[in-house]
PDB file of C-alpha atoms in Angstrom:
ATOM      1  CA  UNK L   1     194.285  55.212 140.445  1.00  0.00           C
ATOM      2  CA  UNK L   2     196.439  53.664 137.743  1.00  0.00           C
ATOM      3  CA  UNK L   3     199.781  52.090 138.559  1.00  0.00           C
ATOM      4  CA  UNK L   4     202.655  52.447 136.094  1.00  0.00           C
ATOM      5  CA  UNK L   5     205.973  50.714 136.408  1.00  0.00           C
ATOM      6  CA  UNK L   6     209.096  51.835 134.663  1.00  0.00           C
ATOM      7  CA  UNK L   7     212.825  52.055 134.932  1.00  0.00           C
ATOM      8  CA  UNK L   8     213.611  53.706 138.291  1.00  0.00           C
ATOM      9  CA  UNK L   9     215.864  56.721 138.248  1.00  0.00           C
ATOM     10  CA  UNK L  10     215.921  57.129 142.008  1.00  0.00           C
ATOM     11  CA  UNK L  11     215.126  54.554 144.720  1.00  0.00           C
ATOM     12  CA  UNK L  12     211.747  54.670 146.395  1.00  0.00           C
ATOM     13  CA  UNK L  13     208.107  55.093 145.536  1.00  0.00           C
ATOM     14  CA  UNK L  14     206.652  58.212 143.965  1.00  0.00           C
ATOM     15  CA  UNK L  15     202.996  59.171 143.916  1.00  0.00           C
ATOM     16  CA  UNK L  16     202.119  62.058 141.659  1.00  0.00           C
ATOM     17  CA  UNK L  17     201.745  63.222 138.092  1.00  0.00           C
ATOM     18  CA  UNK L  18     203.761  61.308 135.527  1.00  0.00           C
ATOM     19  CA  UNK L  19     204.824  62.206 132.020  1.00  0.00           C
ATOM     20  CA  UNK L  20     204.417  59.178 129.787  1.00  0.00           C
ATOM     21  CA  UNK L  21     206.485  59.220 126.634  1.00  0.00           C
ATOM     22  CA  UNK L  22     205.651  57.202 123.572  1.00  0.00           C
ATOM     23  CA  UNK L  23     208.974  55.624 122.694  1.00  0.00           C
ATOM     24  CA  UNK L  24     207.782  54.930 119.165  1.00  0.00           C
ATOM     25  CA  UNK L  25     207.862  58.683 118.558  1.00  0.00           C
ATOM     26  CA  UNK L  26     211.541  58.808 119.420  1.00  0.00           C
ATOM     27  CA  UNK L  27     212.968  56.227 117.047  1.00  0.00           C
ATOM     28  CA  UNK L  28     216.020  57.516 115.255  1.00  0.00           C
ATOM     29  CA  UNK L  29     216.061  56.495 111.595  1.00  0.00           C
ATOM     30  CA  UNK L  30     219.105  54.639 110.336  1.00  0.00           C
ATOM     31  CA  UNK L  31     221.178  57.074 108.322  1.00  0.00           C
ATOM     32  CA  UNK L  32     224.655  56.717 106.941  1.00  0.00           C
ATOM     33  CA  UNK L  33     227.469  59.052 106.019  1.00  0.00           C
ATOM     34  CA  UNK L  34     230.241  58.803 103.459  1.00  0.00           C
ATOM     35  CA  UNK L  35     233.618  57.593 104.681  1.00  0.00           C
ATOM     36  CA  UNK L  36     234.978  61.076 103.949  1.00  0.00           C
ATOM     37  CA  UNK L  37     232.544  62.572 106.501  1.00  0.00           C
ATOM     38  CA  UNK L  38     233.708  60.630 109.573  1.00  0.00           C
ATOM     39  CA  UNK L  39     235.795  63.495 110.995  1.00  0.00           C
ATOM     40  CA  UNK L  40     232.904  65.926 110.579  1.00  0.00           C
ATOM     41  CA  UNK L  41     230.548  63.448 112.260  1.00  0.00           C
ATOM     42  CA  UNK L  42     232.962  63.121 115.207  1.00  0.00           C
ATOM     43  CA  UNK L  43     232.843  66.915 115.533  1.00  0.00           C
ATOM     44  CA  UNK L  44     229.032  66.893 115.451  1.00  0.00           C
ATOM     45  CA  UNK L  45     229.104  64.248 118.186  1.00  0.00           C
ATOM     46  CA  UNK L  46     231.555  66.281 120.286  1.00  0.00           C
ATOM     47  CA  UNK L  47     229.414  69.413 120.013  1.00  0.00           C
ATOM     48  CA  UNK L  48     226.237  67.463 120.798  1.00  0.00           C
ATOM     49  CA  UNK L  49     227.812  65.897 123.887  1.00  0.00           C
ATOM     50  CA  UNK L  50     229.092  69.264 125.072  1.00  0.00           C
ATOM     51  CA  UNK L  51     225.758  71.034 124.550  1.00  0.00           C
ATOM     52  CA  UNK L  52     223.716  68.234 126.133  1.00  0.00           C
ATOM     53  CA  UNK L  53     225.981  68.124 129.198  1.00  0.00           C
ATOM     54  CA  UNK L  54     225.761  71.908 129.613  1.00  0.00           C
ATOM     55  CA  UNK L  55     221.962  71.780 129.434  1.00  0.00           C
ATOM     56  CA  UNK L  56     221.685  68.893 131.898  1.00  0.00           C
ATOM     57  CA  UNK L  57     224.075  70.527 134.392  1.00  0.00           C
ATOM     58  CA  UNK L  58     222.086  73.762 134.148  1.00  0.00           C
ATOM     59  CA  UNK L  59     218.895  71.831 134.899  1.00  0.00           C
ATOM     60  CA  UNK L  60     220.720  70.044 137.720  1.00  0.00           C
ATOM     61  CA  UNK L  61     221.446  73.371 139.390  1.00  0.00           C
ATOM     62  CA  UNK L  62     217.833  74.511 138.990  1.00  0.00           C
ATOM     63  CA  UNK L  63     216.424  71.282 140.440  1.00  0.00           C
ATOM     64  CA  UNK L  64     218.945  71.291 143.295  1.00  0.00           C
ATOM     65  CA  UNK L  65     217.944  74.855 144.213  1.00  0.00           C
ATOM     66  CA  UNK L  66     214.210  74.128 144.037  1.00  0.00           C
ATOM     67  CA  UNK L  67     213.857  70.695 145.627  1.00  0.00           C
ATOM     68  CA  UNK L  68     217.234  69.651 146.989  1.00  0.00           C
ATOM     69  CA  UNK L  69     220.655  68.473 145.977  1.00  0.00           C
ATOM     70  CA  UNK L  70     219.737  64.787 146.196  1.00  0.00           C
ATOM     71  CA  UNK L  71     217.255  65.308 143.341  1.00  0.00           C
ATOM     72  CA  UNK L  72     219.662  67.457 141.382  1.00  0.00           C
ATOM     73  CA  UNK L  73     222.173  64.629 141.714  1.00  0.00           C
ATOM     74  CA  UNK L  74     219.945  62.522 139.448  1.00  0.00           C
ATOM     75  CA  UNK L  75     220.657  64.936 136.619  1.00  0.00           C
ATOM     76  CA  UNK L  76     224.313  64.997 137.627  1.00  0.00           C
ATOM     77  CA  UNK L  77     224.387  61.264 136.975  1.00  0.00           C
ATOM     78  CA  UNK L  78     222.817  61.879 133.573  1.00  0.00           C
ATOM     79  CA  UNK L  79     225.519  64.423 132.757  1.00  0.00           C
ATOM     80  CA  UNK L  80     228.209  61.938 133.753  1.00  0.00           C
ATOM     81  CA  UNK L  81     226.667  59.354 131.452  1.00  0.00           C
ATOM     82  CA  UNK L  82     226.519  61.855 128.586  1.00  0.00           C
ATOM     83  CA  UNK L  83     230.221  62.628 129.059  1.00  0.00           C
ATOM     84  CA  UNK L  84     231.304  59.005 129.622  1.00  0.00           C
ATOM     85  CA  UNK L  85     234.381  58.295 127.455  1.00  0.00           C
ATOM     86  CA  UNK L  86     233.441  54.608 127.117  1.00  0.00           C
ATOM     87  CA  UNK L  87     230.071  55.494 125.584  1.00  0.00           C
ATOM     88  CA  UNK L  88     231.694  58.078 123.343  1.00  0.00           C
ATOM     89  CA  UNK L  89     234.231  55.499 122.133  1.00  0.00           C
ATOM     90  CA  UNK L  90     231.439  53.032 121.325  1.00  0.00           C
ATOM     91  CA  UNK L  91     229.557  55.695 119.376  1.00  0.00           C
ATOM     92  CA  UNK L  92     232.695  56.777 117.515  1.00  0.00           C
ATOM     93  CA  UNK L  93     233.429  53.149 116.664  1.00  0.00           C
ATOM     94  CA  UNK L  94     230.025  52.769 115.007  1.00  0.00           C
ATOM     95  CA  UNK L  95     230.534  56.027 113.136  1.00  0.00           C
ATOM     96  CA  UNK L  96     233.972  55.059 111.834  1.00  0.00           C
ATOM     97  CA  UNK L  97     233.286  51.379 111.087  1.00  0.00           C
ATOM     98  CA  UNK L  98     229.649  51.383 109.967  1.00  0.00           C
ATOM     99  CA  UNK L  99     229.413  55.003 108.784  1.00  0.00           C
ATOM    100  CA  UNK L 100     226.297  55.725 110.839  1.00  0.00           C
ATOM    101  CA  UNK L 101     225.295  59.258 111.760  1.00  0.00           C
ATOM    102  CA  UNK L 102     226.050  60.325 115.329  1.00  0.00           C
ATOM    103  CA  UNK L 103     222.348  60.245 116.227  1.00  0.00           C
ATOM    104  CA  UNK L 104     221.810  56.715 114.982  1.00  0.00           C
ATOM    105  CA  UNK L 105     225.054  55.416 116.508  1.00  0.00           C
ATOM    106  CA  UNK L 106     224.040  56.931 119.860  1.00  0.00           C
ATOM    107  CA  UNK L 107     220.609  55.305 119.657  1.00  0.00           C
ATOM    108  CA  UNK L 108     222.194  51.891 119.030  1.00  0.00           C
ATOM    109  CA  UNK L 109     224.625  52.250 121.928  1.00  0.00           C
ATOM    110  CA  UNK L 110     221.893  53.411 124.326  1.00  0.00           C
ATOM    111  CA  UNK L 111     219.479  50.612 123.387  1.00  0.00           C
ATOM    112  CA  UNK L 112     221.881  47.916 124.620  1.00  0.00           C
ATOM    113  CA  UNK L 113     221.724  48.647 128.377  1.00  0.00           C
ATOM    114  CA  UNK L 114     218.004  49.437 128.218  1.00  0.00           C
ATOM    115  CA  UNK L 115     217.308  46.024 126.685  1.00  0.00           C
ATOM    116  CA  UNK L 116     219.404  44.390 129.411  1.00  0.00           C
ATOM    117  CA  UNK L 117     217.355  45.873 132.266  1.00  0.00           C
ATOM    118  CA  UNK L 118     213.860  45.589 130.800  1.00  0.00           C
TER     119      UNK L 118
END
Protein backbone atom coordinates (compact mmCIF):
# COMPACT_ATOMS: atom_id res chain seq x y z
CA UNK A 1 0.00 0.00 0.00
CA UNK A 2 1.29 3.44 -0.89
CA UNK A 3 0.74 6.40 1.40
CA UNK A 4 0.08 9.83 -0.12
CA UNK A 5 -0.15 13.03 1.84
CA UNK A 6 -1.81 16.14 0.58
CA UNK A 7 -3.78 19.16 1.58
CA UNK A 8 -6.74 17.93 3.66
CA UNK A 9 -10.18 19.03 2.60
CA UNK A 10 -11.96 17.35 5.49
CA UNK A 11 -10.55 16.23 8.86
CA UNK A 12 -9.74 12.58 9.36
CA UNK A 13 -8.11 9.70 7.56
CA UNK A 14 -9.37 8.25 4.30
CA UNK A 15 -8.46 4.87 2.88
CA UNK A 16 -9.54 4.27 -0.68
CA UNK A 17 -8.96 5.16 -4.30
CA UNK A 18 -7.36 8.53 -4.92
CA UNK A 19 -7.24 10.70 -8.01
CA UNK A 20 -3.77 12.16 -8.36
CA UNK A 21 -3.55 15.28 -10.47
CA UNK A 22 -0.38 16.44 -12.13
CA UNK A 23 -0.28 20.12 -11.24
CA UNK A 24 2.15 20.81 -14.05
CA UNK A 25 -0.68 20.08 -16.48
CA UNK A 26 -2.78 22.83 -14.96
CA UNK A 27 -0.45 25.80 -15.22
CA UNK A 28 -2.20 28.83 -16.62
CA UNK A 29 -0.01 30.72 -19.08
CA UNK A 30 0.59 34.40 -18.42
CA UNK A 31 -1.56 36.36 -20.84
CA UNK A 32 -2.32 40.04 -20.95
CA UNK A 33 -5.14 42.19 -22.24
CA UNK A 34 -5.23 45.74 -23.54
CA UNK A 35 -6.24 48.45 -21.10
CA UNK A 36 -9.39 48.95 -23.18
CA UNK A 37 -10.46 45.35 -22.46
CA UNK A 38 -10.59 45.57 -18.65
CA UNK A 39 -14.38 45.95 -18.47
CA UNK A 40 -14.87 42.96 -20.77
CA UNK A 41 -12.44 40.91 -18.67
CA UNK A 42 -14.39 41.81 -15.50
CA UNK A 43 -17.52 40.50 -17.24
CA UNK A 44 -15.74 37.27 -18.21
CA UNK A 45 -14.67 36.90 -14.57
CA UNK A 46 -18.22 37.53 -13.32
CA UNK A 47 -19.67 34.93 -15.69
CA UNK A 48 -16.95 32.41 -14.79
CA UNK A 49 -17.58 32.88 -11.07
CA UNK A 50 -21.32 32.52 -11.54
CA UNK A 51 -21.04 29.39 -13.69
CA UNK A 52 -18.45 27.74 -11.43
CA UNK A 53 -20.55 28.40 -8.31
CA UNK A 54 -23.66 26.97 -9.99
CA UNK A 55 -21.76 23.82 -10.99
CA UNK A 56 -20.24 23.33 -7.53
CA UNK A 57 -23.59 23.85 -5.76
CA UNK A 58 -25.20 21.34 -8.12
CA UNK A 59 -22.48 18.83 -7.27
CA UNK A 60 -22.93 19.68 -3.59
CA UNK A 61 -26.58 18.65 -3.77
CA UNK A 62 -25.71 15.40 -5.56
CA UNK A 63 -23.01 14.48 -3.04
CA UNK A 64 -25.24 15.41 -0.09
CA UNK A 65 -28.01 13.16 -1.43
CA UNK A 66 -25.66 10.23 -2.10
CA UNK A 67 -23.34 10.21 0.90
CA UNK A 68 -24.54 12.82 3.38
CA UNK A 69 -24.76 16.52 3.98
CA UNK A 70 -21.45 16.67 5.86
CA UNK A 71 -19.67 15.62 2.65
CA UNK A 72 -21.75 17.93 0.50
CA UNK A 73 -20.74 20.73 2.85
CA UNK A 74 -17.17 20.39 1.55
CA UNK A 75 -18.37 21.54 -1.85
CA UNK A 76 -20.46 24.22 -0.18
CA UNK A 77 -17.23 25.62 1.25
CA UNK A 78 -15.73 25.56 -2.24
CA UNK A 79 -18.70 27.51 -3.58
CA UNK A 80 -18.29 30.09 -0.83
CA UNK A 81 -14.64 30.48 -1.74
CA UNK A 82 -15.51 30.89 -5.43
CA UNK A 83 -17.99 33.64 -4.55
CA UNK A 84 -15.77 35.35 -1.95
CA UNK A 85 -15.77 39.12 -2.61
CA UNK A 86 -12.25 39.49 -1.20
CA UNK A 87 -10.85 37.01 -3.73
CA UNK A 88 -12.82 38.64 -6.52
CA UNK A 89 -11.44 42.06 -5.56
CA UNK A 90 -7.87 40.71 -5.61
CA UNK A 91 -8.43 39.18 -9.04
CA UNK A 92 -10.02 42.37 -10.38
CA UNK A 93 -7.11 44.39 -9.01
CA UNK A 94 -4.63 42.29 -10.99
CA UNK A 95 -6.78 42.61 -14.10
CA UNK A 96 -7.07 46.39 -13.83
CA UNK A 97 -3.51 47.16 -12.70
CA UNK A 98 -1.43 44.52 -14.49
CA UNK A 99 -3.80 43.81 -17.40
CA UNK A 100 -3.74 40.05 -16.84
CA UNK A 101 -6.49 37.80 -18.16
CA UNK A 102 -9.04 36.61 -15.61
CA UNK A 103 -7.64 33.07 -15.72
CA UNK A 104 -4.07 34.14 -15.04
CA UNK A 105 -5.08 36.63 -12.33
CA UNK A 106 -7.11 33.89 -10.62
CA UNK A 107 -4.16 31.50 -10.76
CA UNK A 108 -1.89 34.08 -9.12
CA UNK A 109 -4.38 34.82 -6.35
CA UNK A 110 -4.98 31.12 -5.64
CA UNK A 111 -1.27 30.24 -5.54
CA UNK A 112 -0.66 32.53 -2.55
CA UNK A 113 -2.59 30.58 0.12
CA UNK A 114 -1.48 27.23 -1.32
CA UNK A 115 2.17 28.25 -0.97
CA UNK A 116 1.50 29.34 2.62
CA UNK A 117 0.16 25.94 3.70
CA UNK A 118 2.53 23.65 1.80
